[in-house]
CSV table of C-alpha atoms in Angstrom, one decimal:
chain,number,residue,atom,x,y,z
A,1479,MET,CA,0.1,-0.1,0.2
A,1480,VAL,CA,2.6,2.4,0.8
A,1481,LYS,CA,4.4,1.5,-2.7
A,1482,VAL,CA,1.1,2.7,-4.4
A,1483,ASN,CA,0.8,5.7,-2.7
A,1484,ALA,CA,4.5,6.6,-3.4
A,1485,LYS,CA,3.6,6.0,-7.1
A,1486,ILE,CA,0.5,8.3,-6.9
A,1487,ILE,CA,2.6,11.0,-5.4
A,1488,PHE,CA,5.2,10.7,-8.1
A,1489,TYR,CA,2.9,10.8,-11.0
A,1490,PHE,CA,1.1,13.6,-9.6
A,1491,LEU,CA,4.0,15.8,-9.5
A,1492,PHE,CA,6.0,14.6,-12.5
A,1493,PHE,CA,2.8,14.8,-14.8
A,1494,SER,CA,1.1,17.9,-13.8
A,1495,SER,CA,1.3,19.3,-17.3
A,1496,PHE,CA,-0.6,16.6,-19.1
A,1497,PHE,CA,-4.5,16.1,-19.0
A,1498,LEU,CA,-7.0,13.6,-19.1
A,1499,ALA,CA,-10.7,13.4,-18.9
A,1500,ALA,CA,-12.2,10.0,-19.1
A,1501,ALA,CA,-13.8,9.0,-15.5
A,1502,PRO,CA,-17.4,9.2,-14.5
A,1503,LEU,CA,-17.0,11.6,-11.8
A,1504,ASP,CA,-15.1,13.9,-14.0
A,1505,ASN,CA,-17.0,17.2,-14.8
A,1506,ILE,CA,-17.7,18.1,-18.4
A,1507,PRO,CA,-16.4,21.8,-18.7
A,1508,THR,CA,-19.3,24.1,-18.8
A,1509,ASN,CA,-18.5,25.5,-22.3
A,1510,SER,CA,-18.5,22.2,-24.0
A,1511,TRP,CA,-20.2,21.1,-27.3
A,1512,ILE,CA,-21.8,18.2,-25.4
A,1513,TYR,CA,-24.4,20.3,-24.1
A,1514,ASP,CA,-25.5,21.4,-27.3
A,1515,ALA,CA,-25.6,17.6,-28.3
A,1516,ILE,CA,-27.7,16.5,-25.6
A,1517,ASP,CA,-30.2,19.4,-25.8
A,1518,TYR,CA,-30.5,18.7,-29.5
A,1519,LEU,CA,-31.3,15.0,-28.8
A,1520,LYS,CA,-33.6,15.8,-26.0
A,1521,THR,CA,-35.5,18.4,-28.1
A,1522,ILE,CA,-36.1,15.8,-31.2
A,1523,GLY,CA,-37.0,13.2,-28.8
A,1524,TYR,CA,-34.0,10.8,-28.5
A,1525,ILE,CA,-33.9,11.1,-24.7
A,1526,THR,CA,-36.9,11.0,-22.6
A,1527,SER,CA,-35.4,12.2,-19.4
A,1528,ILE,CA,-35.2,15.8,-18.9
A,1529,PRO,CA,-31.6,17.0,-18.8
A,1530,ALA,CA,-30.2,19.2,-15.5
A,1531,SER,CA,-30.6,22.9,-16.1
A,1532,SER,CA,-27.5,23.6,-14.0
A,1533,LYS,CA,-23.8,22.9,-15.0
A,1534,PRO,CA,-21.4,21.1,-15.0
A,1535,TRP,CA,-22.6,17.6,-15.6
A,1536,THR,CA,-20.5,14.8,-14.9
A,1537,ARG,CA,-19.8,12.2,-17.6
A,1538,GLN,CA,-21.5,9.4,-15.6
A,1539,GLU,CA,-24.8,11.7,-16.1
A,1540,ILE,CA,-24.2,11.8,-19.8
A,1541,ILE,CA,-23.4,8.3,-20.1
A,1542,SER,CA,-26.7,7.6,-18.3
A,1543,LEU,CA,-28.5,9.7,-20.8
A,1544,LEU,CA,-26.6,8.2,-23.8
A,1545,LYS,CA,-27.6,4.6,-22.6
A,1546,GLU,CA,-31.3,5.9,-22.4
A,1547,ALA,CA,-31.0,7.3,-25.7
A,1548,ASN,CA,-29.9,4.2,-27.6
A,1549,ILE,CA,-28.2,6.7,-29.7
A,1550,SER,CA,-26.6,3.6,-32.0
A,1551,LYS,CA,-30.0,3.7,-33.7
A,1552,SER,CA,-30.5,5.0,-37.1
A,1553,TYR,CA,-31.0,8.3,-37.7
A,1554,ASN,CA,-32.3,10.9,-40.8
A,1555,ASN,CA,-30.6,13.9,-40.8
A,1556,ASN,CA,-27.1,15.2,-40.6
A,1557,GLN,CA,-27.3,17.2,-37.6
A,1558,ALA,CA,-28.5,14.0,-35.6
A,1559,GLY,CA,-25.9,12.0,-37.2
A,1560,PHE,CA,-23.0,14.5,-36.3
A,1561,TYR,CA,-23.8,14.5,-32.6
A,1562,ILE,CA,-24.3,11.0,-32.5
A,1563,ASN,CA,-21.2,10.2,-34.0
A,1564,ARG,CA,-19.0,12.7,-31.8
A,1565,LEU,CA,-20.9,11.1,-28.6
A,1566,LEU,CA,-19.9,7.7,-29.6
A,1567,SER,CA,-16.3,8.6,-30.1
A,1568,GLU,CA,-15.9,10.8,-27.1
A,1569,PHE,CA,-17.6,8.1,-24.8
A,1570,ALA,CA,-16.5,5.0,-26.7
A,1571,ASP,CA,-14.7,3.7,-23.5
A,1572,GLU,CA,-17.5,4.1,-21.0
A,1573,LEU,CA,-20.1,2.9,-23.5
A,1574,MET,CA,-17.8,-0.3,-24.1
A,1575,LEU,CA,-18.2,0.4,-27.8
A,1576,ASP,CA,-15.3,-0.8,-30.3
A,1577,LEU,CA,-15.2,1.6,-33.0
A,1578,LYS,CA,-13.5,1.6,-36.2
A,1579,THR,CA,-13.4,5.3,-36.3
A,1580,ALA,CA,-11.8,7.8,-34.3
A,1581,LYS,CA,-12.6,7.5,-30.7
A,1582,ARG,CA,-10.9,9.3,-27.5
A,1583,THR,CA,-7.6,7.8,-26.7
A,1584,PRO,CA,-5.2,9.1,-24.2
A,1585,MET,CA,-1.6,10.2,-24.9
A,1586,LEU,CA,-0.3,8.3,-22.1
A,1587,LYS,CA,-1.9,5.3,-19.9
A,1588,ILE,CA,-0.3,4.1,-16.9
A,1589,ASP,CA,-1.3,0.8,-15.1
A,1590,TYR,CA,-0.4,0.3,-11.5
A,1591,GLY,CA,-2.5,-2.4,-10.3
A,1592,TYR,CA,-5.5,-0.7,-8.6
A,1593,GLY,CA,-6.6,1.3,-11.7
A,1594,ASN,CA,-5.5,3.8,-14.3
A,1595,ILE,CA,-3.9,7.0,-14.7
A,1596,PHE,CA,-4.5,8.6,-18.1
A,1597,PHE,CA,-2.9,11.8,-19.6
A,1598,ASN,CA,-3.8,13.9,-22.6
A,1599,LEU,CA,-3.1,17.3,-24.1
A,1600,TYR,CA,-5.4,20.1,-25.6
A,1601,GLY,CA,-4.9,23.4,-27.0
A,1602,GLN,CA,-6.3,26.0,-29.6
A,1603,ILE,CA,-5.3,28.9,-31.7
A,1604,PHE,CA,-7.8,31.8,-31.4
A,1605,HIS,CA,-8.0,35.1,-33.3
A,1606,SER,CA,-11.0,37.4,-33.0
A,1607,LYS,CA,-11.8,41.2,-33.7
A,1608,PHE,CA,-15.2,40.8,-32.0
A,1609,PRO,CA,-15.4,40.3,-28.6
A,1610,ASN,CA,-19.0,40.7,-28.0
A,1611,TYR,CA,-20.6,37.5,-29.6
A,1612,TRP,CA,-19.1,34.5,-28.0
A,1613,LEU,CA,-18.5,34.9,-24.0
A,1614,THR,CA,-16.7,31.9,-22.8
A,1615,PRO,CA,-15.3,31.2,-19.3
A,1616,TYR,CA,-11.7,30.9,-20.5
A,1617,GLY,CA,-11.1,34.4,-21.8
A,1618,GLU,CA,-10.9,33.8,-25.4
A,1619,ASN,CA,-12.6,36.8,-26.3
A,1620,LEU,CA,-10.5,39.2,-24.2
A,1621,PHE,CA,-7.5,39.6,-26.5
A,1622,PRO,CA,-7.1,39.1,-30.4
A,1623,ASN,CA,-4.5,36.6,-31.7
A,1624,ASN,CA,-4.0,34.2,-28.9
A,1625,GLN,CA,-2.2,30.9,-28.9
A,1626,THR,CA,-3.6,28.8,-25.9
A,1627,LEU,CA,-2.4,25.6,-24.8
A,1628,THR,CA,-4.7,23.6,-22.3
A,1629,SER,CA,-3.0,20.7,-20.2
A,1630,GLY,CA,-3.6,18.8,-16.7
A,1631,PHE,CA,-4.3,15.4,-15.6
A,1632,LEU,CA,-6.8,13.0,-14.0
A,1633,ILE,CA,-6.1,10.7,-11.4
A,1634,ASN,CA,-8.9,8.0,-10.9
A,1635,LEU,CA,-7.5,5.3,-8.2
A,1636,ASP,CA,-9.7,2.4,-9.3
A,1637,ASN,CA,-12.2,1.3,-12.0
A,1638,ASN,CA,-15.4,1.7,-9.7
A,1639,SER,CA,-14.5,5.6,-9.3
A,1640,LYS,CA,-13.9,5.8,-5.4
A,1641,PHE,CA,-12.7,9.3,-6.1
A,1642,SER,CA,-11.6,11.7,-9.0
A,1643,LEU,CA,-8.8,14.0,-8.8
A,1644,PHE,CA,-8.7,16.6,-11.7
A,1645,HIS,CA,-6.4,19.3,-12.7
A,1646,ARG,CA,-6.8,21.7,-15.9
A,1647,SER,CA,-4.7,24.6,-16.7
A,1648,GLU,CA,-4.1,27.2,-19.7
A,1649,LEU,CA,-1.0,28.6,-20.8
A,1650,THR,CA,-1.6,31.6,-23.1
A,1651,PHE,CA,0.8,33.6,-25.4
A,1652,TYR,CA,-0.6,36.9,-26.4
A,1653,ASN,CA,0.1,38.5,-29.9
A,1654,LYS,CA,0.3,41.9,-28.3
A,1655,LYS,CA,1.7,43.1,-25.2
A,1656,ILE,CA,-0.9,43.2,-21.9
A,1657,TYR,CA,-0.8,44.8,-18.8
A,1658,ASP,CA,-2.3,44.0,-15.1
A,1659,THR,CA,-4.7,46.3,-13.7
A,1660,THR,CA,-5.1,47.1,-10.0
A,1661,ASP,CA,-8.8,47.2,-9.0
A,1662,ALA,CA,-11.4,45.9,-6.5
A,1663,GLY,CA,-10.1,42.6,-7.3
A,1664,PHE,CA,-6.6,43.7,-6.7
A,1665,PHE,CA,-3.6,43.2,-9.1
A,1666,HIS,CA,-4.6,40.9,-12.2
A,1667,ILE,CA,-5.4,40.8,-15.8
A,1668,PRO,CA,-9.1,42.2,-16.4
A,1669,GLY,CA,-11.4,39.4,-16.1
A,1670,LEU,CA,-8.7,36.9,-15.1
A,1671,ARG,CA,-7.4,35.9,-11.6
A,1672,VAL,CA,-3.6,35.9,-12.7
A,1673,MET,CA,-1.2,38.3,-13.4
A,1674,GLU,CA,0.8,38.4,-16.6
A,1675,SER,CA,4.5,37.5,-17.2
A,1676,SER,CA,6.6,39.9,-19.2
A,1677,ASN,CA,3.4,41.1,-20.5
A,1678,ILE,CA,3.0,38.4,-23.3
A,1679,LEU,CA,2.1,35.3,-21.1
A,1680,THR,CA,-0.4,34.0,-18.5
A,1681,TYR,CA,-0.7,30.5,-16.7
A,1682,ASP,CA,-3.9,30.1,-15.1
A,1683,ILE,CA,-5.5,27.1,-13.2
A,1684,LYS,CA,-8.8,26.9,-14.6
A,1685,GLU,CA,-10.1,23.8,-12.6
A,1686,ALA,CA,-8.6,21.8,-10.0
A,1687,TYR,CA,-10.9,19.6,-7.7
A,1688,LEU,CA,-11.4,16.4,-5.8
A,1689,SER,CA,-14.7,14.7,-6.1
A,1690,LEU,CA,-15.9,11.9,-3.6
A,1691,PRO,CA,-19.0,9.9,-3.8
A,1692,ILE,CA,-20.5,9.6,-0.4
A,1693,TYR,CA,-23.5,7.2,-0.8
A,1694,PHE,CA,-26.2,9.2,-2.9
A,1695,LEU,CA,-24.1,12.4,-2.4
A,1696,THR,CA,-20.9,13.6,-4.1
A,1697,LEU,CA,-18.7,16.0,-2.4
A,1698,GLU,CA,-16.5,18.5,-4.1
A,1699,PHE,CA,-13.9,20.7,-3.1
A,1700,GLY,CA,-11.4,22.9,-4.9
A,1701,ARG,CA,-11.4,25.2,-8.0
A,1702,ASP,CA,-14.5,24.8,-10.7
A,1703,TYR,CA,-16.9,26.7,-12.8
A,1704,LEU,CA,-20.8,26.6,-12.0
A,1705,TYR,CA,-23.8,27.5,-14.3
A,1706,PHE,CA,-27.4,28.0,-13.0
A,1707,GLY,CA,-30.4,28.1,-15.4
A,1708,PRO,CA,-31.4,26.9,-19.0
A,1709,ALA,CA,-30.2,30.2,-20.7
A,1710,TYR,CA,-28.0,29.6,-23.9
A,1711,ARG,CA,-26.1,32.8,-24.0
A,1712,SER,CA,-25.4,33.7,-20.6
A,1713,SER,CA,-27.4,33.0,-17.1
A,1714,VAL,CA,-29.0,35.9,-15.6
A,1715,ILE,CA,-28.4,34.3,-12.1
A,1716,LEU,CA,-25.0,32.4,-12.2
A,1717,SER,CA,-22.8,32.4,-15.2
A,1718,ASP,CA,-19.4,31.3,-16.3
A,1719,ILE,CA,-18.0,34.3,-17.6
A,1720,ALA,CA,-15.9,35.2,-14.5
A,1721,PRO,CA,-12.9,33.1,-13.2
A,1722,SER,CA,-13.9,29.8,-11.4
A,1723,PHE,CA,-14.8,29.5,-7.9
A,1724,ASP,CA,-12.5,27.9,-5.0
A,1725,GLN,CA,-15.4,26.2,-3.2
A,1726,ILE,CA,-16.5,23.5,-1.2
A,1727,GLN,CA,-19.7,21.7,-2.9
A,1728,LEU,CA,-22.1,19.2,-2.3
A,1729,ARG,CA,-24.9,17.7,-4.4
A,1730,VAL,CA,-27.2,15.0,-5.2
A,1731,SER,CA,-28.9,14.4,-8.5
A,1732,SER,CA,-31.0,11.8,-10.4
A,1733,ASN,CA,-32.9,11.9,-13.6
A,1734,ASN,CA,-36.0,13.6,-12.0
A,1735,TYR,CA,-34.2,16.0,-9.7
A,1736,LYS,CA,-30.8,17.8,-8.4
A,1737,ALA,CA,-29.8,19.6,-5.5
A,1738,LEU,CA,-26.6,21.5,-4.8
A,1739,TRP,CA,-25.1,23.5,-2.0
A,1740,PHE,CA,-21.9,25.4,-2.3
A,1741,VAL,CA,-19.7,27.8,-0.4
A,1742,SER,CA,-17.1,29.8,-2.4
A,1743,ALA,CA,-14.4,32.4,-1.7
A,1744,LEU,CA,-14.4,35.4,-4.0
A,1745,SER,CA,-11.8,37.9,-4.9
A,1746,PRO,CA,-11.3,40.6,-2.1
A,1747,TRP,CA,-12.3,44.1,-2.4
A,1748,ASN,CA,-9.4,46.0,-0.9
A,1749,TYR,CA,-8.7,44.3,2.4
A,1750,TYR,CA,-12.4,42.9,2.7
A,1751,HIS,CA,-12.5,39.4,2.2
A,1752,ARG,CA,-15.5,38.2,0.6
A,1753,PHE,CA,-17.8,34.8,0.3
A,1754,LEU,CA,-20.4,33.5,-1.9
A,1755,SER,CA,-23.0,30.8,-0.7
A,1756,GLY,CA,-25.6,29.1,-3.1
A,1757,GLN,CA,-28.3,26.6,-2.9
A,1758,ARG,CA,-29.9,25.4,-6.1
A,1759,PHE,CA,-32.5,22.8,-6.8
A,1760,GLU,CA,-34.3,21.2,-9.8
A,1761,VAL,CA,-37.2,19.0,-10.2
A,1762,ASN,CA,-39.5,17.6,-12.9
A,1763,LEU,CA,-42.9,18.7,-13.1
A,1764,GLY,CA,-44.4,15.8,-15.1
A,1765,LYS,CA,-42.6,14.4,-18.2
A,1766,TYR,CA,-42.2,17.8,-20.2
A,1767,LEU,CA,-41.3,20.3,-17.6
A,1768,ARG,CA,-38.5,21.1,-15.3
A,1769,PHE,CA,-38.4,23.8,-12.6
A,1770,GLY,CA,-35.5,25.2,-10.9
A,1771,GLY,CA,-34.9,27.6,-8.1
A,1772,THR,CA,-31.8,29.3,-6.7
A,1773,MET,CA,-30.7,31.2,-3.7
A,1774,LEU,CA,-27.4,33.1,-3.6
A,1775,VAL,CA,-25.9,35.6,-1.3
A,1776,VAL,CA,-22.5,37.8,-0.9
A,1777,TYR,CA,-21.2,38.7,2.5
A,1778,SER,CA,-18.1,39.5,4.3
A,1779,PHE,CA,-17.0,38.4,8.1
A,1780,ASP,CA,-14.9,41.9,7.7
A,1781,SER,CA,-18.1,43.8,7.2
A,1782,LEU,CA,-20.3,44.8,10.1
A,1783,GLN,CA,-23.4,44.3,7.8
A,1784,THR,CA,-23.0,40.7,7.9
A,1785,LYS,CA,-24.9,39.2,10.8
A,1786,GLY,CA,-25.1,35.4,9.8
A,1787,PHE,CA,-21.9,34.6,8.7
A,1788,TRP,CA,-21.5,31.3,10.3
A,1789,GLY,CA,-25.0,30.0,9.0
A,1790,TYR,CA,-24.0,30.8,5.4
A,1791,LEU,CA,-21.2,28.2,5.8
A,1792,ASN,CA,-23.7,25.5,6.4
A,1793,PRO,CA,-24.8,24.4,3.5
A,1794,LEU,CA,-27.8,22.4,5.1
A,1795,LEU,CA,-29.0,25.4,6.8
A,1796,PRO,CA,-31.3,27.9,4.4
A,1797,ILE,CA,-30.8,30.8,6.1
A,1798,TYR,CA,-31.4,33.2,3.3
A,1799,GLU,CA,-35.3,33.9,4.1
A,1800,GLU,CA,-33.9,34.8,7.7
A,1801,VAL,CA,-31.9,37.7,6.6
A,1802,ALA,CA,-34.0,38.7,3.9
A,1803,ASN,CA,-36.3,41.8,4.5
A,1804,THR,CA,-34.8,41.8,8.3
A,1805,GLY,CA,-32.4,44.8,8.0
A,1806,HIS,CA,-29.4,42.7,6.9
A,1807,ASP,CA,-27.4,44.2,4.3
A,1808,ASP,CA,-25.9,41.2,2.6
A,1809,ASN,CA,-26.2,41.1,-1.1
A,1810,PHE,CA,-29.3,38.5,-1.6
A,1811,LEU,CA,-30.2,37.1,-5.1
A,1812,ILE,CA,-32.9,34.5,-5.8
A,1813,GLY,CA,-34.2,33.2,-9.2
A,1814,PHE,CA,-36.6,30.9,-10.8
A,1815,ASP,CA,-36.6,29.1,-14.1
A,1816,LEU,CA,-38.8,26.7,-16.2
A,1817,VAL,CA,-38.0,24.4,-19.0
A,1818,ALA,CA,-40.8,23.1,-21.3
A,1819,TYR,CA,-39.7,20.3,-24.0
A,1820,LEU,CA,-42.6,20.3,-26.4
A,1821,LYS,CA,-42.9,18.2,-29.7
A,1822,GLN,CA,-39.6,19.1,-31.2
A,1823,LEU,CA,-39.8,22.5,-29.4
A,1824,LYS,CA,-37.7,23.6,-26.3
A,1825,ILE,CA,-38.8,27.0,-24.5
A,1826,TYR,CA,-37.2,28.4,-21.5
A,1827,GLY,CA,-37.3,31.2,-19.1
A,1828,GLN,CA,-35.6,32.4,-16.0
A,1829,LEU,CA,-36.1,35.2,-13.5
A,1830,MET,CA,-33.8,36.6,-10.9
A,1831,LEU,CA,-34.6,39.0,-8.1
A,1832,ASP,CA,-31.7,41.1,-6.8
A,1833,ASN,CA,-32.2,42.4,-3.2
A,1834,TYR,CA,-36.1,42.5,-3.5
A,1835,GLU,CA,-37.8,44.1,-0.9
A,1836,PHE,CA,-41.7,44.4,-0.4
A,1837,ASN,CA,-41.5,47.1,2.1
A,1838,GLN,CA,-39.4,49.6,0.0
A,1839,ARG,CA,-38.2,52.6,1.6
A,1840,PRO,CA,-36.8,55.5,-0.3
A,1841,GLU,CA,-33.4,55.2,1.3
A,1842,ARG,CA,-32.9,51.8,0.2
A,1843,PRO,CA,-31.8,50.6,-3.3
A,1844,PRO,CA,-34.4,49.8,-5.9
A,1845,ASN,CA,-35.5,46.4,-6.6
A,1846,CYS,CA,-33.4,45.1,-9.5
A,1847,TYR,CA,-34.0,42.0,-11.9
A,1848,GLY,CA,-32.8,40.2,-14.7
A,1849,LEU,CA,-34.6,38.0,-17.2
A,1850,THR,CA,-34.4,35.6,-20.0
A,1851,PHE,CA,-36.8,34.0,-22.7
A,1852,GLY,CA,-35.6,31.7,-25.2
A,1853,VAL,CA,-36.8,29.4,-28.1
A,1854,TYR,CA,-35.1,26.2,-29.6
A,1855,LEU,CA,-36.5,24.7,-32.6
A,1856,PRO,CA,-34.6,22.1,-34.5
A,1857,ILE,CA,-36.0,20.8,-37.7
A,1858,LYS,CA,-33.9,18.2,-39.4
A,1859,GLN,CA,-31.1,19.9,-41.3
A,1860,PHE,CA,-32.0,22.8,-39.7
A,1861,ALA,CA,-32.3,24.7,-36.3
A,1862,ILE,CA,-33.5,28.4,-35.1
A,1863,ARG,CA,-32.3,29.3,-31.5
A,1864,THR,CA,-33.5,32.7,-30.2
A,1865,GLU,CA,-33.0,34.5,-26.9
A,1866,TYR,CA,-33.8,37.7,-25.3
A,1867,SER,CA,-32.2,39.0,-21.9
A,1868,LYS,CA,-32.8,42.1,-19.9
A,1869,ILE,CA,-30.8,43.3,-16.7
A,1870,THR,CA,-32.2,46.6,-15.0
A,1871,ARG,CA,-29.8,49.1,-13.6
A,1872,TYR,CA,-27.7,48.5,-10.2
A,1873,THR,CA,-28.1,44.8,-10.8
A,1874,TYR,CA,-25.3,42.4,-9.3
A,1875,TYR,CA,-23.9,45.6,-7.7
A,1876,HIS,CA,-25.0,46.8,-4.3
A,1877,ARG,CA,-25.0,50.3,-2.3
A,1878,ILE,CA,-22.0,48.7,-0.3
A,1879,TYR,CA,-19.1,48.0,-2.7
A,1880,HIS,CA,-17.4,45.1,-1.1
A,1881,ILE,CA,-20.2,42.8,-1.3
A,1882,ALA,CA,-21.0,43.6,-5.1
A,1883,TYR,CA,-21.9,40.3,-7.4
A,1884,THR,CA,-18.7,40.1,-8.8
A,1885,ASN,CA,-15.4,38.1,-9.0
A,1886,TYR,CA,-12.5,39.8,-10.1
A,1887,SER,CA,-14.5,42.8,-11.5
A,1888,VAL,CA,-16.5,40.6,-13.8
A,1889,PRO,CA,-20.3,39.9,-12.9
A,1890,LEU,CA,-21.3,36.6,-11.7
A,1891,GLY,CA,-24.4,36.7,-13.6
A,1892,HIS,CA,-25.1,37.7,-17.4
A,1893,SER,CA,-22.1,39.0,-19.5
A,1894,LEU,CA,-23.9,41.9,-20.4
A,1895,GLY,CA,-24.0,43.4,-16.8
A,1896,PRO,CA,-26.5,46.0,-15.5
A,1897,ASP,CA,-28.8,48.3,-17.5
A,1898,ALA,CA,-28.6,46.5,-20.6
A,1899,ASP,CA,-30.5,44.0,-23.0
A,1900,GLU,CA,-30.0,41.7,-26.0
A,1901,PHE,CA,-31.7,39.7,-28.6
A,1902,PHE,CA,-30.0,37.1,-30.3
A,1903,ILE,CA,-31.0,34.7,-33.0
A,1904,ARG,CA,-29.2,32.0,-35.0
A,1905,PHE,CA,-30.5,29.9,-37.8
A,1906,GLU,CA,-28.2,26.7,-38.2
A,1907,TYR,CA,-27.7,24.5,-41.0
A,1908,TYR,CA,-26.0,21.1,-41.5
A,1909,PRO,CA,-25.3,20.5,-45.4
A,1910,ILE,CA,-23.2,17.7,-44.5
A,1911,GLU,CA,-22.6,15.8,-41.4
A,1912,LYS,CA,-19.4,17.4,-40.5
A,1913,LEU,CA,-20.2,21.0,-41.4
A,1914,GLN,CA,-22.3,23.6,-39.5
A,1915,VAL,CA,-23.2,26.9,-41.3
A,1916,ASN,CA,-24.8,29.4,-39.3
A,1917,LEU,CA,-26.4,33.0,-39.6
A,1918,VAL,CA,-26.1,35.0,-36.6
A,1919,GLY,CA,-27.9,38.3,-35.5
A,1920,CYS,CA,-27.5,40.2,-32.3
A,1921,TRP,CA,-28.8,43.5,-30.9
A,1922,GLN,CA,-27.5,44.8,-27.8
A,1923,ARG,CA,-28.7,48.2,-26.0
A,1924,ARG,CA,-26.4,49.4,-23.1
A,1925,GLY,CA,-27.5,52.4,-20.7
A,1926,ASP,CA,-25.6,54.7,-18.7
A,1927,GLY,CA,-25.5,52.3,-15.6
A,1928,ASN,CA,-23.8,49.8,-17.7
A,1929,ARG,CA,-20.5,51.8,-18.2
A,1930,GLY,CA,-17.6,53.2,-15.8
A,1931,ASP,CA,-16.3,52.0,-12.7
A,1932,LEU,CA,-18.0,50.4,-9.7
A,1933,ALA,CA,-19.1,53.7,-8.3
A,1934,ASN,CA,-21.1,54.4,-11.5
A,1935,LYS,CA,-22.8,51.1,-11.5
A,1936,THR,CA,-23.7,51.1,-7.5
A,1937,TRP,CA,-26.5,52.6,-6.2
A,1938,GLU,CA,-26.3,55.8,-4.0
A,1939,GLN,CA,-29.0,57.3,-1.7
A,1940,ASN,CA,-29.1,60.3,-3.5
A,1941,ASP,CA,-29.5,58.7,-6.9
A,1942,MET,CA,-32.5,59.5,-9.1
A,1943,ARG,CA,-34.0,56.3,-10.0
A,1944,PRO,CA,-34.1,56.0,-13.9
A,1945,GLU,CA,-37.6,55.9,-15.1
A,1946,THR,CA,-36.5,54.6,-18.6
A,1947,PHE,CA,-34.8,51.5,-19.9
A,1948,PRO,CA,-31.8,51.7,-20.6
A,1949,SER,CA,-31.2,54.7,-18.6
A,1950,GLY,CA,-29.7,57.2,-21.0
A,1951,ILE,CA,-28.7,54.8,-24.0
A,1952,VAL,CA,-25.1,55.2,-24.5
A,1953,GLU,CA,-24.1,52.2,-26.8
A,1954,LYS,CA,-26.0,50.2,-29.3
A,1955,ILE,CA,-24.6,47.2,-31.1
A,1956,ARG,CA,-26.1,45.3,-34.0
A,1957,PHE,CA,-24.4,42.7,-36.0
A,1958,ILE,CA,-25.3,40.1,-38.3
A,1959,GLY,CA,-23.1,37.7,-40.6
A,1960,PRO,CA,-22.4,33.9,-41.2
A,1961,GLU,CA,-20.3,31.6,-39.3
A,1962,PHE,CA,-18.8,28.2,-40.5
A,1963,HIS,CA,-17.6,25.2,-38.1
A,1964,PHE,CA,-16.0,22.3,-39.8
A,1965,TYR,CA,-15.2,18.9,-37.6
A,1966,PRO,CA,-13.2,16.5,-39.7
A,1967,ARG,CA,-12.9,14.5,-36.4
A,1968,PHE,CA,-14.5,14.7,-33.1
A,1969,ASP,CA,-11.5,16.2,-31.4
A,1970,ILE,CA,-10.7,18.9,-34.4
A,1971,GLN,CA,-12.5,22.0,-34.9
A,1972,PHE,CA,-12.0,25.0,-37.3
A,1973,SER,CA,-14.3,27.8,-37.0
A,1974,ALA,CA,-14.6,31.1,-38.8
A,1975,GLY,CA,-17.2,34.2,-38.8
A,1976,LEU,CA,-17.5,37.3,-40.5
A,1977,TYR,CA,-19.7,39.9,-38.8
A,1978,PHE,CA,-21.2,43.3,-40.0
A,1979,ASN,CA,-21.3,45.3,-37.0
A,1980,ASN,CA,-22.9,48.8,-37.2
A,1981,ASN,CA,-20.6,50.3,-39.8
A,1982,GLU,CA,-17.4,48.2,-39.2
A,1983,ILE,CA,-16.8,44.4,-40.5
A,1984,ASP,CA,-15.5,42.2,-37.7
A,1985,ASN,CA,-14.2,38.3,-37.9
A,1986,PHE,CA,-13.1,35.7,-35.8
A,1987,ILE,CA,-11.0,32.4,-36.6
A,1988,LYS,CA,-10.7,29.4,-34.2
A,1989,ILE,CA,-8.7,26.5,-34.5
A,1990,ALA,CA,-9.2,23.9,-31.7
A,1991,TYR,CA,-7.6,20.4,-31.3
A,1992,ARG,CA,-7.0,17.4,-28.7
A,1993,ILE,CA,-4.0,15.1,-28.8
């Protein structure tokens, strides 16, 4: 036993720059194509269970859905074939499939008697002139002409997945020199938790966590992303555009329900320590509806405003109702969402209330909210996706700066931020199985409360509450254009887009690969 432990420690240290993802407890990254694939197969009727509205999912959850779907059966359109073949290649080992075509194989696999250790390498080359379209949790849209190498490792001690130890890092080279900034999140690159090296290089640990199954529960602690709600572009209550959370998480899930509790440390504000606690539950309402609810609060033990600090650290003690409307000044948010799967049609909506008070007083901040409505309609070779989101002024921010709903100066909710709205539409076409052609349109409005520093986005007692939305429009963005995505293999992607943005022409090129 001592010998095995020594080997594990050796592998952990020596191979810390390699990557693997092939264990049932491993989480699927929140921006993975796998979510789109499952969403499509569910909407057209291949899957009967309703998938969870929160992310990430584990590989085991995907495997359960794939076994239910019997995706090896025949299909009658290119889009279904595209997703099915990619999923079969990705999960061939777990599904025990002997594929003649390409499947996911590790760069290196080590057998040590009690289980396996696998290693793989990921990377991408990304160029973009238009930063407002695809917002991902990995900072791809922040700087043009970047080259990113993603690496890491996974250790799974036995074939029964007694636990999973996961690590993923990104090494990014920037085409132009970049500079750190000092703000409420201290010294870092805007939108990231790290500082640069020689103005051209960053190394950022994106995810690093340990998952332990305990009967029907799963305990996870480490660094990971979370995404709550069914919205496609960005969740209004908890999105994944900000840096990942350093957290302790407890969850339970089945085909009909899911519950999750977590406590996370956020970036500091000056010398104030800040924390985020949250609870999320989802349940099926019949065969076609799934309802979700979320409660979140930002607080600080350095602040005299927080009066129930230790209760927030207990994930099984829902003290949110206790502090709401009782004079506590913690930043409290609550959200509800609903997904309906009709015949080849998905309809969803989400509502988030920020610091909502029933007995509002003039000296208190105005009630703030964010909402999203969307429709997804796949029809054989075609699909239409449309979504509208609105976030009122002061949402995510607070009259007390250090408990704003942010992490490293990035809102934890919708990527638009406060005092803005957006209408998004995309027409998808699959002329052949490995090619996707899209026509994308997006209209955004940003008000006066969407710009400037924290002081401009935070409510002050002498503020005049805006009567119009957005309040004093200062920016309008309209763009439309084609996109092309080609997948010669399930692990290689070539993408390009050309957008007509107001009076300019913008573009993006992306090459992603896995070895």
